[in-house]
Short mmCIF file of N, CA and C in Angstrom, two decimals:
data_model
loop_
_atom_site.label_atom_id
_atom_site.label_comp_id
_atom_site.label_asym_id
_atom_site.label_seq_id
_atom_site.Cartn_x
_atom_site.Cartn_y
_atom_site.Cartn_z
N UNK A 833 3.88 -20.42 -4.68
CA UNK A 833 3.64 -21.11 -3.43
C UNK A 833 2.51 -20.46 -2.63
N UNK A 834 1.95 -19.09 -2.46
CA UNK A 834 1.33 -18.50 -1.93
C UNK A 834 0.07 -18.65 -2.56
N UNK A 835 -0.37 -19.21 -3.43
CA UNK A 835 -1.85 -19.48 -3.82
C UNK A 835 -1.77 -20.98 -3.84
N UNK A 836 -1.21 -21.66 -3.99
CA UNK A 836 -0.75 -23.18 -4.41
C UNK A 836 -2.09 -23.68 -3.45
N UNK A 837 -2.10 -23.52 -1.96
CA UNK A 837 -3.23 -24.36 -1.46
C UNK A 837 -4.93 -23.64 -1.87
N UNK A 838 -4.88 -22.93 -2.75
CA UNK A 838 -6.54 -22.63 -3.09
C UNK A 838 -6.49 -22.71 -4.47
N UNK A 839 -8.00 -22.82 -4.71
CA UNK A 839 -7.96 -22.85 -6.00
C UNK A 839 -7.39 -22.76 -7.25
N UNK A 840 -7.08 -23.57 -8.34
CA UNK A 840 -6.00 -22.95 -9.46
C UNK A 840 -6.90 -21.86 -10.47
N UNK A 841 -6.16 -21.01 -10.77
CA UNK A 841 -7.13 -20.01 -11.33
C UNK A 841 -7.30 -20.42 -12.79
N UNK A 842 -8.23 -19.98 -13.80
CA UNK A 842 -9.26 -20.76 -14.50
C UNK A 842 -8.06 -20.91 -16.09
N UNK A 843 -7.29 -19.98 -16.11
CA UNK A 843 -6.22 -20.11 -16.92
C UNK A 843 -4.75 -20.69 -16.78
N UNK A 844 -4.88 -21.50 -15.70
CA UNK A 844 -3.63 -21.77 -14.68
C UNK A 844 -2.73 -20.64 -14.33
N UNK A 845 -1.45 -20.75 -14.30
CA UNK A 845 -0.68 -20.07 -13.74
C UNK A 845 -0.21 -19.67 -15.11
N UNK A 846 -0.15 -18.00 -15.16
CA UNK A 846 0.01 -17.21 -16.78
C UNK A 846 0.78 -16.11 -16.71
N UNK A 847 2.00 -15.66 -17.46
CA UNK A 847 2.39 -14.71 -17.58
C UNK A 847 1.61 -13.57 -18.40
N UNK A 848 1.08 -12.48 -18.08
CA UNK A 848 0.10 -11.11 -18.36
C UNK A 848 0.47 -10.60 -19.33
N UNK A 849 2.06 -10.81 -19.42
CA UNK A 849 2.61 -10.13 -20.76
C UNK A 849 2.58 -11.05 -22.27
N UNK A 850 1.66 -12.13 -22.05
CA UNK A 850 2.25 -12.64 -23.41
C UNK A 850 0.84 -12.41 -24.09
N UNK A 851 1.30 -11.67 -25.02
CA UNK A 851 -0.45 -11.24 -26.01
C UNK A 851 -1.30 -12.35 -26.34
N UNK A 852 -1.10 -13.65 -26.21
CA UNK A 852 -1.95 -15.05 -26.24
C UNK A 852 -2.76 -14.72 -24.74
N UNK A 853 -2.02 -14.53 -23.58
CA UNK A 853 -2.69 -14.89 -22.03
C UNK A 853 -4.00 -13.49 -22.65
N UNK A 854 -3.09 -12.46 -22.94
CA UNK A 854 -3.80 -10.94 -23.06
C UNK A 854 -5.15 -11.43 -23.92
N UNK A 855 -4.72 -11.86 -25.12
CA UNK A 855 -6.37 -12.34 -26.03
C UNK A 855 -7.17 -13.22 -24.97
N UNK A 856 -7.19 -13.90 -24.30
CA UNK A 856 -7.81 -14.96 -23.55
C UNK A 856 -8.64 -14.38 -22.45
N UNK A 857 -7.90 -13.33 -21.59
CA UNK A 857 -8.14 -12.52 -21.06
C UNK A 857 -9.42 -11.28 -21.71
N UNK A 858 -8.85 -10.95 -22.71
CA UNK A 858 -10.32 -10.04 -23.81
C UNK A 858 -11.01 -11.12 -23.99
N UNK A 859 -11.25 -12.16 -24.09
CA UNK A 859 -12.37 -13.29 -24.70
C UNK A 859 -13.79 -13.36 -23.20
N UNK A 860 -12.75 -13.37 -22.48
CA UNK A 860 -13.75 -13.50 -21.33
C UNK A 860 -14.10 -12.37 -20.98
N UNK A 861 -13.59 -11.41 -20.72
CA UNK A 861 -14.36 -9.87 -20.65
C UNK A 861 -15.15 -9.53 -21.17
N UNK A 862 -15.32 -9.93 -22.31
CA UNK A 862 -16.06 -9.57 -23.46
C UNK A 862 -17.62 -10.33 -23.36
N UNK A 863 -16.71 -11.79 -23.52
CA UNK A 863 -17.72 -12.59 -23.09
C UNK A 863 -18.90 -12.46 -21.99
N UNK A 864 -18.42 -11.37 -21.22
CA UNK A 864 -19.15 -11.28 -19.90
C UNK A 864 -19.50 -10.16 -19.55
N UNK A 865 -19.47 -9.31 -21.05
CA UNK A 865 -20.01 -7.68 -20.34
C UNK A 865 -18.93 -6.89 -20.33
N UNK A 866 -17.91 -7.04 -19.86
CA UNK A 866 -16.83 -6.27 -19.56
C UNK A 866 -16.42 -5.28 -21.06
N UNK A 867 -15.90 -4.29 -21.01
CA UNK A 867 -15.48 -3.36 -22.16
C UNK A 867 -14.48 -2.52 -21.80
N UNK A 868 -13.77 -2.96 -20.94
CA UNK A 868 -12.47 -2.19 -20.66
C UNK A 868 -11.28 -2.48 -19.85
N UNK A 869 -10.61 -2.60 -19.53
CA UNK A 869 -9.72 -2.82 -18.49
C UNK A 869 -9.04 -1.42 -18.19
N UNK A 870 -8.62 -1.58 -16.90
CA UNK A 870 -7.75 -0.69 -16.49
C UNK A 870 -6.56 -0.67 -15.75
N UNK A 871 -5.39 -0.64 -16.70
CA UNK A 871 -4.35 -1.36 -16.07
C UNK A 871 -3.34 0.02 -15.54
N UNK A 872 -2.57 -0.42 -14.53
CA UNK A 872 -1.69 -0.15 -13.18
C UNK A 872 -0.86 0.61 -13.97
N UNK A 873 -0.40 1.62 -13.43
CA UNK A 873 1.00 2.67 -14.43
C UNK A 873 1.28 2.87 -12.81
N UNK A 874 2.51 2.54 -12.96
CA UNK A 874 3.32 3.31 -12.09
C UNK A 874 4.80 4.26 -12.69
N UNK A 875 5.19 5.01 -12.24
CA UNK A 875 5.96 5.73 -12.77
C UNK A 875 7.56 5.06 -12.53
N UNK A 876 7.99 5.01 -13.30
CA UNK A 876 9.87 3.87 -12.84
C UNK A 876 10.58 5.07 -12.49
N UNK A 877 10.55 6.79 -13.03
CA UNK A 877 11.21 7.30 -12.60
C UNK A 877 10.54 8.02 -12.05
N UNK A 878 11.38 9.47 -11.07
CA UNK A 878 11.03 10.79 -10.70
C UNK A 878 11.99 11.82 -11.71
N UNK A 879 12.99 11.51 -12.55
CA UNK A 879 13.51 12.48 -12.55
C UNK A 879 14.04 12.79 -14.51
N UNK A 880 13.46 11.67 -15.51
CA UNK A 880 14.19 11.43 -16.34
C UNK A 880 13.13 11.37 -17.57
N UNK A 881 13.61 11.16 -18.25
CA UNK A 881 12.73 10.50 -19.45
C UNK A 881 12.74 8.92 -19.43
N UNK A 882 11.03 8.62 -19.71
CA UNK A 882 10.41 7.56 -19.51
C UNK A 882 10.62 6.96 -21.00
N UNK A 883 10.97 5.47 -20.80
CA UNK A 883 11.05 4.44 -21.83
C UNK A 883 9.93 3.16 -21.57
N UNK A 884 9.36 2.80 -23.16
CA UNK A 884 8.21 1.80 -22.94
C UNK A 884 8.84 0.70 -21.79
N UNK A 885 10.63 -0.11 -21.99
CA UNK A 885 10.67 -0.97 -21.63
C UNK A 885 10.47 -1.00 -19.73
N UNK A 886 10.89 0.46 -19.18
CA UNK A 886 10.81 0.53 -17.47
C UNK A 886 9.44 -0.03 -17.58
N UNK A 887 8.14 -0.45 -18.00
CA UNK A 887 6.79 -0.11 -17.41
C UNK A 887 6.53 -1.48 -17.55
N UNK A 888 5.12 -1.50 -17.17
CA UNK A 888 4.50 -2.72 -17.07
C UNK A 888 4.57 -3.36 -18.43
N UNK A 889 4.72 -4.93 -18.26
CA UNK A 889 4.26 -5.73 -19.57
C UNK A 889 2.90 -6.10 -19.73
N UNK A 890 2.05 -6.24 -18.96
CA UNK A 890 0.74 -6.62 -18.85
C UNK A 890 0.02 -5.60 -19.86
N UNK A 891 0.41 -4.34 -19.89
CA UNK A 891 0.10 -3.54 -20.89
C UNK A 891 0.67 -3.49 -22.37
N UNK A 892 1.92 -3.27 -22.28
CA UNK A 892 2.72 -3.04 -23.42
C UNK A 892 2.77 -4.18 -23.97
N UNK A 893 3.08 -5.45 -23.21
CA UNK A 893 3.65 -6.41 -24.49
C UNK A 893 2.66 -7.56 -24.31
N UNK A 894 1.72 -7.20 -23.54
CA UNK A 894 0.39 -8.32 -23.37
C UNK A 894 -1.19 -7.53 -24.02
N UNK A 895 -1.75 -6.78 -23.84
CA UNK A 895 -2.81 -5.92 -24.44
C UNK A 895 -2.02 -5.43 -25.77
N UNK A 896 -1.35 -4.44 -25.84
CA UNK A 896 -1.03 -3.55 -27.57
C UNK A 896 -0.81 -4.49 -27.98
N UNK A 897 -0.12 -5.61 -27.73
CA UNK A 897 -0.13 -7.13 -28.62
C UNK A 897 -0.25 -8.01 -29.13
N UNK A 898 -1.76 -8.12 -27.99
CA UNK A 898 -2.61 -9.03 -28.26
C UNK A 898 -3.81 -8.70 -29.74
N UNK A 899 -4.03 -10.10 -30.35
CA UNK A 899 -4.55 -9.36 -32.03
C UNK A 899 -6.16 -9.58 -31.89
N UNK A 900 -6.62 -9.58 -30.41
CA UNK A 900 -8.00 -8.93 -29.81
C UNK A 900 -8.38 -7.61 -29.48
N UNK A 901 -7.47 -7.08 -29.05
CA UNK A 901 -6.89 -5.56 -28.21
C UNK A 901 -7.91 -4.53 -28.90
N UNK A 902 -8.76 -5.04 -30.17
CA UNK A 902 -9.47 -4.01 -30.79
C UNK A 902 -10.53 -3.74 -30.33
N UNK A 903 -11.28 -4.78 -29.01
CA UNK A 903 -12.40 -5.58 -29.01
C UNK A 903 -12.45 -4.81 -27.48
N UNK A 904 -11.58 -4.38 -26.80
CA UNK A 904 -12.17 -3.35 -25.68
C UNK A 904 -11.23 -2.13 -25.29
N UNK A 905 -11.26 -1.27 -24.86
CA UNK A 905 -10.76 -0.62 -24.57
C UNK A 905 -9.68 -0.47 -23.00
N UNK A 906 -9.14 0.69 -23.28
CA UNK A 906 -7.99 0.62 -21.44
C UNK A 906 -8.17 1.85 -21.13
N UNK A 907 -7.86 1.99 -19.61
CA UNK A 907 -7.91 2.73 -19.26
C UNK A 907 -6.37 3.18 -18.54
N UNK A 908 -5.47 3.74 -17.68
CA UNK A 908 -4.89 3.79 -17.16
C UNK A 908 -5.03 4.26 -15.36
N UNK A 909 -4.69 3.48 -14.46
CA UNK A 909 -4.87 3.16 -13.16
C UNK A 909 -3.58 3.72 -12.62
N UNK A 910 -3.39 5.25 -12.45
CA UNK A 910 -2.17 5.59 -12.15
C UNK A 910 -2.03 5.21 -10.34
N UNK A 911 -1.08 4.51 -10.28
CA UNK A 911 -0.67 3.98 -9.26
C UNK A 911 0.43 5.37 -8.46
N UNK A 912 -0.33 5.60 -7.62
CA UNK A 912 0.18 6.82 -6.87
C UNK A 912 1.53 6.64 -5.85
N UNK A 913 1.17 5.67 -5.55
CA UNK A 913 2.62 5.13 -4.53
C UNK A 913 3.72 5.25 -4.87
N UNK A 914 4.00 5.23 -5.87
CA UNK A 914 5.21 5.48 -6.64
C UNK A 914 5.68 7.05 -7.33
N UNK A 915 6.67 7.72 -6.92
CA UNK A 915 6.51 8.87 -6.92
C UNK A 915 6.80 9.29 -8.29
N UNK A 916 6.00 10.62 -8.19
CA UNK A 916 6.80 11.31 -9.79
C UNK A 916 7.46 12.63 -10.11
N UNK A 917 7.98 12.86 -8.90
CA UNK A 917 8.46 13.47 -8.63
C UNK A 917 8.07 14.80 -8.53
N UNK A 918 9.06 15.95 -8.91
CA UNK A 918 8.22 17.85 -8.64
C UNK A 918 7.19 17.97 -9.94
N UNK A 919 6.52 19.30 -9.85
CA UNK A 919 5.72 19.62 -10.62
C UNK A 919 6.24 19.96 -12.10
N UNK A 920 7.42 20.31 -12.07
CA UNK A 920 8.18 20.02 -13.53
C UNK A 920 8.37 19.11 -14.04
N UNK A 921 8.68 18.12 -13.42
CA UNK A 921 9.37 16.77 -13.82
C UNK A 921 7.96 15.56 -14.06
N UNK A 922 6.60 16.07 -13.40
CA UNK A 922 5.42 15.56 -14.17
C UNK A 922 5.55 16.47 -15.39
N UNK A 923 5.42 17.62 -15.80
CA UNK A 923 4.89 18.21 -16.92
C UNK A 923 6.10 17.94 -18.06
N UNK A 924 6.85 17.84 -17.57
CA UNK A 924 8.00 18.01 -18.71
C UNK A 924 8.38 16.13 -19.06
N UNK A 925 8.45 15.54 -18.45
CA UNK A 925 8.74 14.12 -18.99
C UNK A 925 7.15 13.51 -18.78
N UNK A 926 6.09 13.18 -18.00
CA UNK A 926 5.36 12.38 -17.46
C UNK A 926 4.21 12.33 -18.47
N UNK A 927 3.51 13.64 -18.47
CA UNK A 927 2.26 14.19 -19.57
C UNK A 927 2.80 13.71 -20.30
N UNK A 928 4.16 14.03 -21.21
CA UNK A 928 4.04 13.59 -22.74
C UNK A 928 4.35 12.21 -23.30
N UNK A 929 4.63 11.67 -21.92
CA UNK A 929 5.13 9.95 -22.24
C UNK A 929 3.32 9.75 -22.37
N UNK A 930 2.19 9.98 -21.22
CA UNK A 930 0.95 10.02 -21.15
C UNK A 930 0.41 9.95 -21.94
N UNK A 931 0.88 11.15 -23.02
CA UNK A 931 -0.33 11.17 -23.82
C UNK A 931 0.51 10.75 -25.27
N UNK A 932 1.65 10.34 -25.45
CA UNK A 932 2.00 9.68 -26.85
C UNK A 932 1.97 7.93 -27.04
N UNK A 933 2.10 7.82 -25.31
CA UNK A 933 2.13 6.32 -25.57
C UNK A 933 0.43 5.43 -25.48
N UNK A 934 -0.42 6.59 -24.49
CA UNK A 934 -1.90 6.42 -24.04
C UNK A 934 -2.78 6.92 -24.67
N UNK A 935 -3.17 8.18 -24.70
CA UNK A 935 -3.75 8.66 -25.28
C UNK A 935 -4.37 9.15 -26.19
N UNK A 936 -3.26 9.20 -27.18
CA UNK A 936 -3.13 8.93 -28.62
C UNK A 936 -3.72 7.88 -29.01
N UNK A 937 -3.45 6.52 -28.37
CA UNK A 937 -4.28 5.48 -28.93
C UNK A 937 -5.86 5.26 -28.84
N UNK A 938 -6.25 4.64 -30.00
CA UNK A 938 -7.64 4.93 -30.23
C UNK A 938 -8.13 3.60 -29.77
N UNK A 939 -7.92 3.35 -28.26
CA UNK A 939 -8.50 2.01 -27.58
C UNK A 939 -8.93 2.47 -26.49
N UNK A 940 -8.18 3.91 -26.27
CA UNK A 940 -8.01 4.57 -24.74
C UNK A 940 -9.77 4.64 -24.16
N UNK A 941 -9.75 4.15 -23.21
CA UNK A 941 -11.53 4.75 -22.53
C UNK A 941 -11.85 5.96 -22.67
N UNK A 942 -13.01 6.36 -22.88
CA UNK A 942 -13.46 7.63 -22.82
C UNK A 942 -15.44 7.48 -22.31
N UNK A 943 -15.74 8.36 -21.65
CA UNK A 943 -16.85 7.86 -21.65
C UNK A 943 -17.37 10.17 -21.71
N UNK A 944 -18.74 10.09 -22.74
CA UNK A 944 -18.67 11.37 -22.92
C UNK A 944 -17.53 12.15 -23.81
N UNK A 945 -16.76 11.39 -24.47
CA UNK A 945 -15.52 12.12 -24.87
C UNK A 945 -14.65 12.53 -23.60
N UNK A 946 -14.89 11.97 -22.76
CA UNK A 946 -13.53 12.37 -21.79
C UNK A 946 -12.62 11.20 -21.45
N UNK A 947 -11.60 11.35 -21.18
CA UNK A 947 -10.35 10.33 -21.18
C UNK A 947 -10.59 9.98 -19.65
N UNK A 948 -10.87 8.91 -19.51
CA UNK A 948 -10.88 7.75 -18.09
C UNK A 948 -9.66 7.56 -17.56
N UNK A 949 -9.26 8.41 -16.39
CA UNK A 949 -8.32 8.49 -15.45
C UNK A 949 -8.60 7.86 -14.17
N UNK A 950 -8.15 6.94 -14.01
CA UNK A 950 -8.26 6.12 -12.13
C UNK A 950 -6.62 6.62 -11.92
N UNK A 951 -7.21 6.31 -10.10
CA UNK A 951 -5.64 6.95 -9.58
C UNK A 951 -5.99 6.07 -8.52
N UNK A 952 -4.91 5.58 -7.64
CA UNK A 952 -4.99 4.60 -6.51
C UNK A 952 -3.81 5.19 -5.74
N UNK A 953 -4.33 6.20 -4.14
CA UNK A 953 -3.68 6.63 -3.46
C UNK A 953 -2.99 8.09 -3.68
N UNK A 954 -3.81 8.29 -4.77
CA UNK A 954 -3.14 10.00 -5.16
C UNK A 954 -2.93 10.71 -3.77
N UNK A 955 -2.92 11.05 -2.82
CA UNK A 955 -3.14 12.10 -1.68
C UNK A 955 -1.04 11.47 -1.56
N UNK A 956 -0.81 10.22 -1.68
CA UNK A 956 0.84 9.92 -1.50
C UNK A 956 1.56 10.91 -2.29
N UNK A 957 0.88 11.27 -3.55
CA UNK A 957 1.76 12.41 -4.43
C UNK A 957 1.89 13.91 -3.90
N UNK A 958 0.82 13.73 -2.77
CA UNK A 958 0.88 15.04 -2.12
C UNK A 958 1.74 14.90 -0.58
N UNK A 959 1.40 14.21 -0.14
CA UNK A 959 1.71 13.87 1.39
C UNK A 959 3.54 13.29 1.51
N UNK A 960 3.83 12.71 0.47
CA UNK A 960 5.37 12.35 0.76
C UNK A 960 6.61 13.12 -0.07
N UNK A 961 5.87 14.40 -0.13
CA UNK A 961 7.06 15.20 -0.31
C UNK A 961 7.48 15.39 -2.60
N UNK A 962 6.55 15.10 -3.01
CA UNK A 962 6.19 14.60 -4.57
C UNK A 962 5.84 15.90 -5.21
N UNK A 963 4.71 16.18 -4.42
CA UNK A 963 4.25 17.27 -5.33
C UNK A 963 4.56 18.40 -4.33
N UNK A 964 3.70 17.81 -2.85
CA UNK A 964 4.40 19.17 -1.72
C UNK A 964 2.74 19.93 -1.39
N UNK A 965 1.68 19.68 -2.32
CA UNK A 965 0.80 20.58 -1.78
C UNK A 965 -0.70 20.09 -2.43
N UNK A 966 -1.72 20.53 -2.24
CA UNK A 966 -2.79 19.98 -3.03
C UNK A 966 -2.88 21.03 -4.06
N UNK A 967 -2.64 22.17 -4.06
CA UNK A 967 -2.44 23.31 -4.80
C UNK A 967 -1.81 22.58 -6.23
N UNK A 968 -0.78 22.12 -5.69
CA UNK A 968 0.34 21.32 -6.75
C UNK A 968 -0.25 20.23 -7.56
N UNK A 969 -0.92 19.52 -6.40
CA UNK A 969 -1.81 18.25 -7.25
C UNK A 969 -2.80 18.77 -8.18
N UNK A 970 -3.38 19.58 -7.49
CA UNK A 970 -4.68 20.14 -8.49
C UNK A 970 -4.22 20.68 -10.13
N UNK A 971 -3.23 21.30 -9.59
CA UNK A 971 -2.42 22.02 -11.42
C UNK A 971 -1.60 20.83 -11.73
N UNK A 972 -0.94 19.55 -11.37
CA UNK A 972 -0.57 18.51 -12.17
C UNK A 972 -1.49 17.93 -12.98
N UNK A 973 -3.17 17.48 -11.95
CA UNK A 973 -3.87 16.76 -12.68
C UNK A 973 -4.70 18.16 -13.84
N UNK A 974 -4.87 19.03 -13.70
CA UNK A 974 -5.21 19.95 -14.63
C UNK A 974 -4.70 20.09 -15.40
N UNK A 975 -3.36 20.42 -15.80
CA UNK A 975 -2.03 20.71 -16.75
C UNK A 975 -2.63 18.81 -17.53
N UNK A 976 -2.70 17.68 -17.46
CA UNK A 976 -2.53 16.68 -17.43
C UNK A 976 -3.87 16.86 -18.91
N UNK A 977 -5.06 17.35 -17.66
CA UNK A 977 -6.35 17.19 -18.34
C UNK A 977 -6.28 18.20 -19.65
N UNK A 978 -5.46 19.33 -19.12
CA UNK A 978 -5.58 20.54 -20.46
C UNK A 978 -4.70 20.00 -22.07
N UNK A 979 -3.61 18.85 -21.84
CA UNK A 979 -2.93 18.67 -22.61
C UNK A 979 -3.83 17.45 -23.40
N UNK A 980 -4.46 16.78 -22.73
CA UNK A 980 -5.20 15.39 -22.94
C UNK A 980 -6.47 16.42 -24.18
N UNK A 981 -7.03 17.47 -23.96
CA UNK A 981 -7.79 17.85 -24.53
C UNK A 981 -7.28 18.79 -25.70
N UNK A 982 -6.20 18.47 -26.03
CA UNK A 982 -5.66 19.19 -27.19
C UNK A 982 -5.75 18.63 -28.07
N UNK A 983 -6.03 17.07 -27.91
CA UNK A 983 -6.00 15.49 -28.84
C UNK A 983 -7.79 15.36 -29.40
N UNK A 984 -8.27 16.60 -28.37
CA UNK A 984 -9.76 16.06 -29.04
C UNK A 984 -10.67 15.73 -28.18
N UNK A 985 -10.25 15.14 -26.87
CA UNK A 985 -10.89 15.05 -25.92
C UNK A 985 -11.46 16.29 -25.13
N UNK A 986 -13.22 15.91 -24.43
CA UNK A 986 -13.67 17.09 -23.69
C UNK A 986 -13.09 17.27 -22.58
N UNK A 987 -11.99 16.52 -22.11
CA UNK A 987 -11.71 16.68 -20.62
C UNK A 987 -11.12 15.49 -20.08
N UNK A 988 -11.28 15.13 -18.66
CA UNK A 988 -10.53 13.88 -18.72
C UNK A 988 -11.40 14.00 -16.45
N UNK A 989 -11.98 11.90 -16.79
CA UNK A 989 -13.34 12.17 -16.04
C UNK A 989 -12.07 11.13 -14.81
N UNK A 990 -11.60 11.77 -14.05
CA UNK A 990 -10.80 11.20 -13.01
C UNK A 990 -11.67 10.69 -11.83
N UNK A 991 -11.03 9.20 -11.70
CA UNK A 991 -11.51 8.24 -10.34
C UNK A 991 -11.58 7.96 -9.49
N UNK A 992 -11.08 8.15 -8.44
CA UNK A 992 -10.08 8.16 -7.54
C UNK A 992 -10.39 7.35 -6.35
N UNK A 993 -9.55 6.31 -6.19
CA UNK A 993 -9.46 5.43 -4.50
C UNK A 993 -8.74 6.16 -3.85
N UNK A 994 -8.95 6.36 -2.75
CA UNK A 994 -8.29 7.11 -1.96
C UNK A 994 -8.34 7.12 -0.85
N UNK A 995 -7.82 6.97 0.86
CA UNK A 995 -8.21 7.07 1.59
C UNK A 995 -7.03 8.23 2.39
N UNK A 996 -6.15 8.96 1.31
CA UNK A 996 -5.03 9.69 1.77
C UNK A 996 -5.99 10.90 1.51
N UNK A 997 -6.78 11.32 1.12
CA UNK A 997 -6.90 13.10 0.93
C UNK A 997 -8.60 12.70 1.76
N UNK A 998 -8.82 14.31 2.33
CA UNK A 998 -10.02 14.28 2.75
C UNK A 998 -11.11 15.16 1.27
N UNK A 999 -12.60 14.72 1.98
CA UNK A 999 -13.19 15.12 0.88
C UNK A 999 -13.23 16.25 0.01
N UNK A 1000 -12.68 17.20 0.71
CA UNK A 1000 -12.29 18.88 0.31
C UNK A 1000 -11.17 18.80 -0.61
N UNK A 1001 -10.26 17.96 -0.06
CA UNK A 1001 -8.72 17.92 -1.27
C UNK A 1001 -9.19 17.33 -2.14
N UNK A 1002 -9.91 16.38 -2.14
CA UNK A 1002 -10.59 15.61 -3.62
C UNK A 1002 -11.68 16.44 -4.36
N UNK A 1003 -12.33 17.17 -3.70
CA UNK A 1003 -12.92 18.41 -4.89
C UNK A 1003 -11.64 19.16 -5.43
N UNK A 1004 -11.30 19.24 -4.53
CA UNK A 1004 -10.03 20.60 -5.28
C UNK A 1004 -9.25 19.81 -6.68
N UNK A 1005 -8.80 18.65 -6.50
CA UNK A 1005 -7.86 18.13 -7.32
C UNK A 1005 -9.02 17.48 -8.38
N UNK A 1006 -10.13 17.71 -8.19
CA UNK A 1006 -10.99 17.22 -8.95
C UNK A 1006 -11.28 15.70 -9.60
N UNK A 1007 -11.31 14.74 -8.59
CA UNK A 1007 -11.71 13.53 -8.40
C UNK A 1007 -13.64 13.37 -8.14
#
């Protein structure tokens, strides 16, 4: 109902997860320059071990599915709003869901050999009580980057939207 009075969009109204919308979606990207997407991760837990089914479908069961998926690459758009709880509970469940379900795959962005990290609102992982410090952020996303480069990668070239950290916390955490 909330788009109904503007325009219908060029594929009508589509569920993201079905690897048909997902190929259709690579046809035109492609078609138009595009070579990557970068889709939304948010974290379902703070405290547990992560399963494919908590996460987005737009990724899992619409892109890895789709039998185009070879034709560009992803990136991951860690969605910060959503917490992930202490600095253990990233390193010990978060990194390795990261890098067995992402990283590992040979679609993942890289530009330079480094693994393409966007983050939207990271300074929330610091500011609502998540990580607790920029100190903290800086050794999550480091610990993150040092494990990512055990796979082969030079590093890992982080993005960052942000209007929660000032420019000093974003050198530090290395955005």
């Amino acid at each position: 109902k909330c788009i109904t009075p503007y325009e219908r969009p060029v594929l009508g109204y589509y569920d993201e997860g079905i690897p048909e919308t997902a190929d259709w979606e690579i046809k035109y990207m492609v078609e138009h320059g595009i070579d990557f997407q970068a889709f939304c991760w948010y974290s379902p837990t703070t405290t547990s071990h992560l399963k494919m089914s908590d996460l987005s479908t737009h990724l899992h069961d619409g892109y890895f599915n789709a039998k185009y998926s070879d034709m560009m690459n992803f990136a991951l758009l860690l969605e910060c709003k959503a917490s992930i709880g202490k600095l253990d509970v990233w390193k010990k469940y978060h990194v390795p869901y990261l890098i067995e379900y992402y990283f590992k795959d040979e679609r993942y962005m890289s530009i330079d050999n480094k693994a393409v990290v966007c983050t939207f609102s990271l300074g929330t992982w610091k500011n609502y009580n998540n990580l607790g410090n920029v100190e903290d952020l800086a050794e999550a996303l480091a610990y993150l980057e040092e494990e990512v480069m055990k796979l082969g990668y030079d590093g890992v070239l982080y993005i960052g939207c942000t209007n929660d950290l000032t420019d000093e916390e974003m050198q530090k955490v290395g955005l």
